[in-house]
Short mmCIF file of N, CA, C and O in Angstrom, two decimals:
data_model
loop_
_atom_site.label_atom_id
_atom_site.label_comp_id
_atom_site.label_asym_id
_atom_site.label_seq_id
_atom_site.Cartn_x
_atom_site.Cartn_y
_atom_site.Cartn_z
N UNK A 1 15.33 12.32 28.50
CA UNK A 1 14.15 11.70 28.54
C UNK A 1 12.90 12.64 30.06
O UNK A 1 13.68 12.50 31.06
N UNK A 2 11.94 12.90 29.52
CA UNK A 2 10.70 13.60 30.57
C UNK A 2 10.16 12.42 31.18
O UNK A 2 10.07 10.94 30.82
N UNK A 3 10.41 12.78 32.71
CA UNK A 3 9.85 11.36 33.71
C UNK A 3 8.21 11.84 33.73
O UNK A 3 7.77 12.88 33.66
N UNK A 4 7.93 10.15 33.99
CA UNK A 4 6.07 9.99 34.56
C UNK A 4 6.02 11.04 35.62
O UNK A 4 6.25 10.47 36.49
N UNK A 5 5.06 11.60 35.00
CA UNK A 5 4.32 12.42 37.02
C UNK A 5 2.77 11.56 37.38
O UNK A 5 2.27 11.31 36.53
N UNK A 6 3.51 11.07 38.67
CA UNK A 6 2.13 10.04 38.96
C UNK A 6 1.27 10.84 39.76
O UNK A 6 1.68 12.53 40.41
N UNK A 7 -0.01 10.81 39.22
CA UNK A 7 -1.01 11.34 40.07
C UNK A 7 -1.67 11.18 41.20
O UNK A 7 -1.79 10.47 41.64
N UNK A 8 -1.38 12.25 41.96
CA UNK A 8 -1.37 12.15 43.44
C UNK A 8 -3.21 13.00 43.99
O UNK A 8 -3.20 13.82 43.20
N UNK A 9 -3.38 12.20 45.16
CA UNK A 9 -4.90 13.04 45.48
C UNK A 9 -4.78 14.19 46.22
O UNK A 9 -3.06 14.21 46.68
N UNK A 10 -4.92 14.93 46.26
CA UNK A 10 -4.96 16.60 46.93
C UNK A 10 -6.00 16.75 48.49
O UNK A 10 -7.62 16.97 48.03
N UNK A 11 -5.70 16.88 49.44
CA UNK A 11 -6.02 17.03 50.73
C UNK A 11 -6.35 18.20 50.53
O UNK A 11 -6.81 18.87 52.04
N UNK A 12 -6.19 19.50 50.60
CA UNK A 12 -5.77 21.10 50.41
C UNK A 12 -6.56 21.59 49.96
O UNK A 12 -7.45 22.69 50.37
N UNK A 13 -8.17 20.58 49.39
CA UNK A 13 -9.91 21.39 48.87
C UNK A 13 -10.83 20.57 49.18
O UNK A 13 -10.28 19.90 48.20
N UNK A 14 -11.21 20.77 50.10
CA UNK A 14 -12.50 19.43 50.05
C UNK A 14 -13.88 20.05 50.71
O UNK A 14 -13.41 21.42 51.14
N UNK A 15 -14.71 19.85 50.08
CA UNK A 15 -15.84 20.16 51.41
C UNK A 15 -17.13 19.51 51.91
O UNK A 15 -17.02 17.82 51.27
N UNK A 16 -17.25 19.57 53.18
CA UNK A 16 -18.10 18.21 53.78
C UNK A 16 -19.15 18.16 54.70
O UNK A 16 -18.97 19.84 54.76
N UNK A 17 -20.18 17.77 55.08
CA UNK A 17 -21.33 18.24 55.84
C UNK A 17 -21.50 17.01 56.56
O UNK A 17 -20.70 15.95 56.66
N UNK A 18 -21.05 17.08 58.14
CA UNK A 18 -21.74 15.11 58.75
C UNK A 18 -22.12 16.28 60.07
O UNK A 18 -22.79 17.03 59.98
N UNK A 19 -22.55 15.37 60.89
CA UNK A 19 -22.70 15.34 62.12
C UNK A 19 -21.68 15.44 63.30
O UNK A 19 -20.21 14.02 63.03
N UNK A 20 -21.51 16.25 64.55
CA UNK A 20 -20.16 15.97 65.22
C UNK A 20 -21.07 15.71 66.77
O UNK A 20 -22.02 16.16 66.77
N UNK A 21 -20.11 15.52 67.89
CA UNK A 21 -20.27 14.81 69.13
C UNK A 21 -20.03 15.76 69.99
O UNK A 21 -18.57 15.22 70.56
N UNK A 22 -19.71 16.98 70.78
CA UNK A 22 -19.14 17.67 71.72
C UNK A 22 -19.36 17.74 72.94
O UNK A 22 -20.62 18.13 72.51
N UNK A 23 -19.42 17.87 73.71
CA UNK A 23 -19.85 18.51 75.37
C UNK A 23 -21.47 17.65 74.86
O UNK A 23 -22.23 17.94 75.54
N UNK A 24 -20.94 16.93 74.93
CA UNK A 24 -22.98 15.53 74.91
C UNK A 24 -23.87 16.22 73.96
O UNK A 24 -24.88 15.84 74.01
N UNK A 25 -23.27 17.29 72.90
CA UNK A 25 -24.94 17.76 72.12
C UNK A 25 -23.91 16.99 70.96
O UNK A 25 -22.81 17.67 70.05
N UNK A 26 -25.05 16.82 70.23
CA UNK A 26 -25.23 16.31 68.31
C UNK A 26 -25.18 17.82 67.54
O UNK A 26 -26.17 17.68 67.93
N UNK A 27 -24.78 17.72 66.70
CA UNK A 27 -25.06 18.30 65.67
C UNK A 27 -24.61 18.64 64.14
O UNK A 27 -23.68 18.10 64.20
N UNK A 28 -24.95 19.53 63.48
CA UNK A 28 -24.55 18.98 62.05
C UNK A 28 -23.50 20.07 62.25
O UNK A 28 -23.53 20.69 62.86
N UNK A 29 -22.35 19.99 60.95
CA UNK A 29 -21.49 20.73 60.35
C UNK A 29 -21.23 20.95 59.38
O UNK A 29 -21.83 19.97 59.18
N UNK A 30 -20.79 22.15 58.76
CA UNK A 30 -19.90 21.88 57.44
C UNK A 30 -18.26 22.33 57.24
O UNK A 30 -18.24 23.08 58.53
N UNK A 31 -17.92 21.72 56.85
CA UNK A 31 -16.59 22.79 56.50
C UNK A 31 -16.31 22.48 55.14
O UNK A 31 -16.33 21.86 54.33
N UNK A 32 -15.82 23.93 54.52
CA UNK A 32 -14.93 24.05 53.33
C UNK A 32 -13.71 25.01 53.98
O UNK A 32 -13.29 25.06 54.43
N UNK A 33 -12.37 24.20 53.13
CA UNK A 33 -10.89 23.51 52.97
C UNK A 33 -10.54 24.35 51.95
O UNK A 33 -11.07 23.47 50.67
N UNK A 34 -10.00 25.43 51.38
CA UNK A 34 -9.55 25.76 50.12
C UNK A 34 -7.96 26.24 50.23
O UNK A 34 -8.00 27.42 51.01
N UNK A 35 -7.51 25.20 50.09
CA UNK A 35 -6.02 25.46 50.66
C UNK A 35 -6.14 25.92 51.76
O UNK A 35 -5.99 25.39 52.70
N UNK A 36 -4.96 27.45 51.93
CA UNK A 36 -5.29 27.33 53.59
C UNK A 36 -7.01 28.27 54.41
O UNK A 36 -6.81 28.29 55.20
N UNK A 37 -7.68 28.57 53.92
CA UNK A 37 -8.10 28.82 53.97
C UNK A 37 -9.61 27.70 54.24
O UNK A 37 -10.14 26.80 54.04
N UNK A 38 -9.87 28.27 55.66
CA UNK A 38 -10.75 27.29 56.66
C UNK A 38 -12.43 28.20 56.77
O UNK A 38 -11.83 28.65 57.61
N UNK A 39 -13.30 27.45 56.62
CA UNK A 39 -14.61 27.88 56.62
C UNK A 39 -15.51 26.92 57.50
O UNK A 39 -15.81 25.74 56.60
N UNK A 40 -15.82 26.83 58.88
CA UNK A 40 -16.59 25.65 59.20
C UNK A 40 -17.49 26.26 59.86
O UNK A 40 -17.62 27.46 60.45
N UNK A 41 -18.92 25.52 59.64
CA UNK A 41 -20.07 26.61 60.05
C UNK A 41 -20.53 25.14 61.10
O UNK A 41 -20.99 24.18 60.91
N UNK A 42 -21.25 25.96 62.27
CA UNK A 42 -22.45 24.73 62.92
C UNK A 42 -23.63 24.91 62.85
O UNK A 42 -24.44 26.30 62.06
N UNK A 43 -24.40 23.31 62.91
CA UNK A 43 -25.93 23.92 62.79
C UNK A 43 -26.33 22.98 62.75
O UNK A 43 -26.47 23.14 64.23
N UNK A 44 -28.28 22.40 62.07
CA UNK A 44 -28.22 22.61 63.43
C UNK A 44 -28.38 21.30 64.79
O UNK A 44 -27.74 20.02 64.48
N UNK A 45 -28.92 21.25 65.83
CA UNK A 45 -28.51 20.01 66.78
C UNK A 45 -29.68 19.06 66.45
O UNK A 45 -30.85 19.22 66.33
N UNK A 46 -28.89 18.24 66.74
CA UNK A 46 -29.70 17.05 66.70
C UNK A 46 -29.87 16.41 68.09
O UNK A 46 -29.57 15.30 69.02
N UNK A 47 -31.30 15.98 68.09
CA UNK A 47 -32.21 15.66 69.38
C UNK A 47 -31.79 14.28 69.69
O UNK A 47 -31.68 13.96 70.58
N UNK A 48 -32.19 13.86 68.75
CA UNK A 48 -32.14 12.28 69.23
C UNK A 48 -31.10 11.73 68.16
O UNK A 48 -31.17 11.46 67.28
N UNK A 49 -30.61 11.15 68.98
CA UNK A 49 -29.22 10.58 68.53
C UNK A 49 -29.07 9.03 67.74
O UNK A 49 -28.49 9.39 66.81
N UNK A 50 -30.50 8.35 67.52
CA UNK A 50 -30.74 7.78 66.80
C UNK A 50 -31.25 8.07 66.03
O UNK A 50 -31.32 6.66 64.59
N UNK A 51 -31.36 9.14 65.35
CA UNK A 51 -32.11 9.66 64.27
C UNK A 51 -31.32 9.05 63.04
O UNK A 51 -29.86 9.50 62.59
N UNK A 52 -31.78 8.59 61.86
CA UNK A 52 -30.82 8.41 61.28
C UNK A 52 -30.30 9.70 59.79
O UNK A 52 -31.92 10.59 59.81
N UNK A 53 -29.66 9.75 59.59
CA UNK A 53 -29.08 11.01 58.71
C UNK A 53 -29.29 10.78 57.45
O UNK A 53 -28.21 10.08 57.33
N UNK A 54 -29.84 11.47 56.62
CA UNK A 54 -29.43 11.02 55.05
C UNK A 54 -28.67 12.00 54.57
O UNK A 54 -29.55 13.64 54.11
N UNK A 55 -27.30 12.03 54.09
CA UNK A 55 -27.02 13.30 53.62
C UNK A 55 -26.90 13.28 52.09
O UNK A 55 -26.55 11.99 51.90
N UNK A 56 -26.94 14.27 51.16
CA UNK A 56 -26.96 14.43 49.95
C UNK A 56 -26.41 15.58 49.39
O UNK A 56 -25.77 16.38 49.98
N UNK A 57 -25.45 15.10 48.39
CA UNK A 57 -24.59 16.15 47.60
C UNK A 57 -25.11 16.41 46.04
O UNK A 57 -25.57 14.77 45.33
N UNK A 58 -25.72 17.59 46.03
CA UNK A 58 -26.35 17.51 44.79
C UNK A 58 -25.48 18.00 44.16
O UNK A 58 -24.16 19.23 43.91
N UNK A 59 -24.74 17.40 42.39
CA UNK A 59 -23.37 17.92 41.33
C UNK A 59 -24.43 18.62 40.61
O UNK A 59 -25.42 18.36 40.34
N UNK A 60 -23.73 20.15 40.66
CA UNK A 60 -24.19 20.24 39.13
C UNK A 60 -22.99 21.01 38.55
O UNK A 60 -21.88 21.13 38.83
N UNK A 61 -23.14 21.81 37.35
CA UNK A 61 -22.37 22.25 36.43
C UNK A 61 -21.13 22.74 36.96
O UNK A 61 -19.69 22.83 36.59
N UNK A 62 -21.49 23.97 37.74
CA UNK A 62 -20.92 24.59 38.40
C UNK A 62 -20.38 24.47 39.97
O UNK A 62 -19.47 25.57 40.07
N UNK A 63 -20.78 24.01 40.53
CA UNK A 63 -20.85 23.90 41.55
C UNK A 63 -21.59 22.81 42.32
O UNK A 63 -22.29 21.64 41.84
N UNK A 64 -21.14 22.35 43.97
CA UNK A 64 -21.66 20.67 44.26
C UNK A 64 -21.94 21.35 45.58
O UNK A 64 -21.85 22.64 46.23
N UNK A 65 -23.93 21.14 46.42
CA UNK A 65 -24.78 21.45 47.02
C UNK A 65 -24.58 19.95 48.39
O UNK A 65 -25.04 18.74 47.98
N UNK A 66 -24.15 20.61 49.54
CA UNK A 66 -24.28 19.46 50.16
C UNK A 66 -25.08 20.24 51.35
O UNK A 66 -25.29 21.25 51.68
N UNK A 67 -26.09 18.79 52.00
CA UNK A 67 -27.24 19.17 52.70
C UNK A 67 -27.39 17.66 53.21
O UNK A 67 -26.76 16.90 53.34
N UNK A 68 -28.63 17.72 53.91
CA UNK A 68 -29.34 17.07 54.34
C UNK A 68 -30.59 16.80 53.86
O UNK A 68 -31.54 17.61 53.02
N UNK A 69 -31.39 15.05 53.67
CA UNK A 69 -32.47 15.01 52.63
C UNK A 69 -33.90 14.85 54.01
O UNK A 69 -33.14 13.75 54.99
N UNK A 70 -35.08 15.18 53.73
CA UNK A 70 -35.53 15.40 54.83
C UNK A 70 -36.70 14.02 54.75
O UNK A 70 -36.73 13.34 53.12
N UNK A 71 -38.16 14.02 55.08
CA UNK A 71 -39.09 12.96 54.97
C UNK A 71 -38.92 12.71 53.98
O UNK A 71 -39.64 11.47 53.16
N UNK A 72 -39.97 13.71 53.64
CA UNK A 72 -40.73 13.91 52.75
C UNK A 72 -39.59 13.70 50.68
O UNK A 72 -40.36 14.65 49.96
N UNK A 73 -38.15 13.70 51.14
CA UNK A 73 -37.81 13.51 50.28
C UNK A 73 -36.84 14.83 49.75
O UNK A 73 -36.39 15.36 48.76
N UNK A 74 -37.03 16.30 50.65
CA UNK A 74 -36.97 17.29 49.89
C UNK A 74 -35.15 17.84 50.91
O UNK A 74 -34.83 17.10 52.08
N UNK A 75 -34.64 18.41 49.58
CA UNK A 75 -33.39 18.80 50.26
C UNK A 75 -32.98 19.63 50.79
O UNK A 75 -33.43 21.09 50.96
N UNK A 76 -32.31 19.92 51.59
CA UNK A 76 -31.96 21.04 52.74
C UNK A 76 -30.65 21.56 53.08
O UNK A 76 -30.05 21.05 53.36
N UNK A 77 -30.21 22.51 51.98
CA UNK A 77 -29.06 22.85 51.35
C UNK A 77 -28.05 23.30 53.25
O UNK A 77 -29.07 24.22 53.56
N UNK A 78 -26.76 23.01 53.47
CA UNK A 78 -26.67 23.16 54.25
C UNK A 78 -24.94 24.04 54.01
O UNK A 78 -25.05 25.02 54.70
N UNK A 79 -24.69 23.50 52.53
CA UNK A 79 -23.21 24.78 52.25
C UNK A 79 -23.11 24.20 50.72
O UNK A 79 -23.62 23.64 50.27
N UNK A 80 -22.65 25.34 50.39
CA UNK A 80 -22.14 24.39 48.65
C UNK A 80 -20.64 24.94 48.40
O UNK A 80 -20.00 25.92 49.38
N UNK A 81 -20.21 24.69 47.21
CA UNK A 81 -18.82 24.85 47.05
C UNK A 81 -18.60 24.95 45.23
O UNK A 81 -20.10 24.14 44.85
N UNK A 82 -18.03 26.44 44.86
CA UNK A 82 -17.89 25.72 43.67
C UNK A 82 -16.84 25.10 42.96
O UNK A 82 -16.14 24.54 43.56
N UNK A 83 -17.37 24.30 42.04
CA UNK A 83 -16.55 23.41 41.70
C UNK A 83 -15.08 23.41 41.27
O UNK A 83 -14.62 23.10 41.21
N UNK A 84 -15.10 25.04 40.87
CA UNK A 84 -13.23 25.62 40.32
C UNK A 84 -12.58 25.29 41.48
O UNK A 84 -11.53 25.33 41.23
N UNK A 85 -12.98 25.65 42.35
CA UNK A 85 -12.11 25.58 43.76
C UNK A 85 -11.68 23.97 44.04
O UNK A 85 -11.02 24.02 44.91
N UNK A 86 -12.18 23.38 43.40
CA UNK A 86 -12.11 21.67 43.69
C UNK A 86 -10.79 21.14 42.77
O UNK A 86 -10.86 20.59 42.28
N UNK A 87 -10.69 22.31 41.71
CA UNK A 87 -10.15 21.98 40.02
C UNK A 87 -8.58 22.45 40.29
O UNK A 87 -7.86 22.78 41.44
N UNK A 88 -7.62 22.38 39.62
CA UNK A 88 -6.13 22.75 39.27
C UNK A 88 -6.05 23.79 39.32
O UNK A 88 -4.44 23.89 40.25
N UNK A 89 -6.52 24.64 38.75
CA UNK A 89 -6.28 26.05 39.20
C UNK A 89 -6.48 26.77 40.26
O UNK A 89 -5.30 27.70 40.20
N UNK A 90 -7.04 26.08 41.07
CA UNK A 90 -6.52 26.63 42.24
C UNK A 90 -5.86 25.92 43.24
O UNK A 90 -5.00 26.30 44.06
N UNK A 91 -6.06 24.45 43.18
CA UNK A 91 -4.96 23.65 44.03
C UNK A 91 -4.12 22.92 43.72
O UNK A 91 -3.13 23.26 45.05
N UNK A 92 -3.75 23.42 42.61
CA UNK A 92 -2.00 22.97 42.28
C UNK A 92 -2.05 21.33 41.99
O UNK A 92 -1.43 21.07 40.65
N UNK A 93 -2.97 21.02 42.53
CA UNK A 93 -2.97 19.50 42.01
C UNK A 93 -4.96 18.84 41.42
O UNK A 93 -5.41 19.04 42.99
N UNK A 94 -4.62 17.76 40.79
CA UNK A 94 -6.30 17.43 40.75
C UNK A 94 -6.68 16.34 39.80
O UNK A 94 -5.75 16.30 38.59
N UNK A 95 -7.23 14.52 40.60
CA UNK A 95 -6.93 13.81 39.93
C UNK A 95 -8.58 13.94 40.14
O UNK A 95 -8.80 12.38 39.12
N UNK A 96 -9.16 14.23 40.22
CA UNK A 96 -11.21 14.45 39.68
C UNK A 96 -11.52 14.45 41.50
O UNK A 96 -11.13 14.80 42.35
N UNK A 97 -12.74 14.95 41.28
CA UNK A 97 -14.18 14.97 42.66
C UNK A 97 -13.91 13.42 43.33
O UNK A 97 -14.67 12.18 42.41
N UNK A 98 -14.05 13.13 44.20
CA UNK A 98 -14.14 11.71 44.88
C UNK A 98 -15.17 12.51 45.88
O UNK A 98 -15.39 13.18 46.59
N UNK A 99 -16.19 10.66 46.42
CA UNK A 99 -17.36 11.68 47.08
C UNK A 99 -16.88 10.21 48.21
O UNK A 99 -16.66 9.08 47.47
N UNK A 100 -16.74 10.03 49.06
CA UNK A 100 -16.58 9.68 50.34
C UNK A 100 -17.35 9.43 51.94
O UNK A 100 -17.67 10.68 51.94
N UNK A 101 -17.38 8.39 52.42
CA UNK A 101 -17.70 8.43 53.50
C UNK A 101 -16.17 8.51 54.70
O UNK A 101 -15.37 8.17 54.43
N UNK A 102 -16.63 9.55 55.81
CA UNK A 102 -15.53 9.51 56.82
C UNK A 102 -16.18 9.86 58.64
O UNK A 102 -16.56 9.93 58.63
N UNK A 103 -14.97 8.57 58.80
CA UNK A 103 -15.53 8.49 60.07
C UNK A 103 -14.59 8.85 61.54
O UNK A 103 -13.03 8.42 60.63
N UNK A 104 -14.25 9.85 62.32
CA UNK A 104 -12.61 10.20 63.05
C UNK A 104 -13.47 9.97 64.27
O UNK A 104 -14.25 10.10 65.13
N UNK A 105 -11.77 9.50 65.05
CA UNK A 105 -12.07 9.34 67.30
C UNK A 105 -12.95 7.81 66.67
O UNK A 105 -12.86 6.69 65.88
N UNK A 106 -13.88 8.27 68.26
CA UNK A 106 -14.64 6.88 68.64
C UNK A 106 -16.10 6.65 67.83
O UNK A 106 -16.83 5.78 67.84
N UNK A 107 -16.18 7.61 66.46
CA UNK A 107 -17.21 7.23 65.77
C UNK A 107 -17.06 6.17 64.76
O UNK A 107 -16.30 5.82 64.45
N UNK A 108 -18.12 6.03 64.40
CA UNK A 108 -18.68 4.99 63.02
C UNK A 108 -19.46 5.41 62.40
O UNK A 108 -21.13 5.98 62.88
N UNK A 109 -19.48 5.11 60.96
CA UNK A 109 -21.45 5.16 60.28
C UNK A 109 -21.34 3.80 59.14
O UNK A 109 -20.74 2.86 58.92
N UNK A 110 -23.01 3.79 59.26
CA UNK A 110 -22.95 2.67 58.07
C UNK A 110 -23.74 3.47 57.31
O UNK A 110 -24.47 4.77 57.12
N UNK A 111 -22.57 3.06 55.80
CA UNK A 111 -23.64 3.24 54.45
C UNK A 111 -24.70 2.27 54.09
O UNK A 111 -24.11 0.96 54.01
N UNK A 112 -25.95 3.00 54.02
CA UNK A 112 -27.23 2.45 53.41
C UNK A 112 -27.48 1.74 52.42
O UNK A 112 -27.96 1.14 51.88
N UNK A 113 -27.58 2.87 51.72
CA UNK A 113 -27.69 3.15 50.10
C UNK A 113 -26.92 4.50 49.57
O UNK A 113 -26.49 5.68 50.65
N UNK A 114 -26.23 4.50 48.18
CA UNK A 114 -25.44 4.84 47.79
C UNK A 114 -26.11 5.29 46.39
O UNK A 114 -25.84 4.25 45.52
N UNK A 115 -26.28 6.45 46.41
CA UNK A 115 -26.87 6.46 44.49
C UNK A 115 -26.12 8.00 43.56
O UNK A 115 -25.83 8.78 44.47
N UNK A 116 -26.14 7.05 42.81
CA UNK A 116 -25.58 8.36 41.82
C UNK A 116 -26.73 8.43 40.93
O UNK A 116 -27.30 7.60 39.21
N UNK A 117 -27.12 10.36 40.42
CA UNK A 117 -28.13 9.85 38.99
C UNK A 117 -27.78 11.28 38.44
O UNK A 117 -27.32 12.03 39.23
#
């Protein structure tokens, strides 16, 4: 009798955009991890730490674009990842794409608005 295989989340592939504070400087950053490949880039410096950051993920059929939303509603793309890199064929396990908030260390965050359209 075949045993049922339990679906598990895979942390071996992800794409993120965020802000971090190091040595008194707050700046945007992006990270893409695909199995053992890690691509990380630092972005713009945030001069006013009281600034409300609006992050956006634009989902297209073949890729995800991650960035920030400007005051006029325009998206500034910070990184993108092809959807295939988050699939079973590349990662070996896959239960679907998750969108989530994440804080690490002494950081905190608050989600004031979440929309899927």
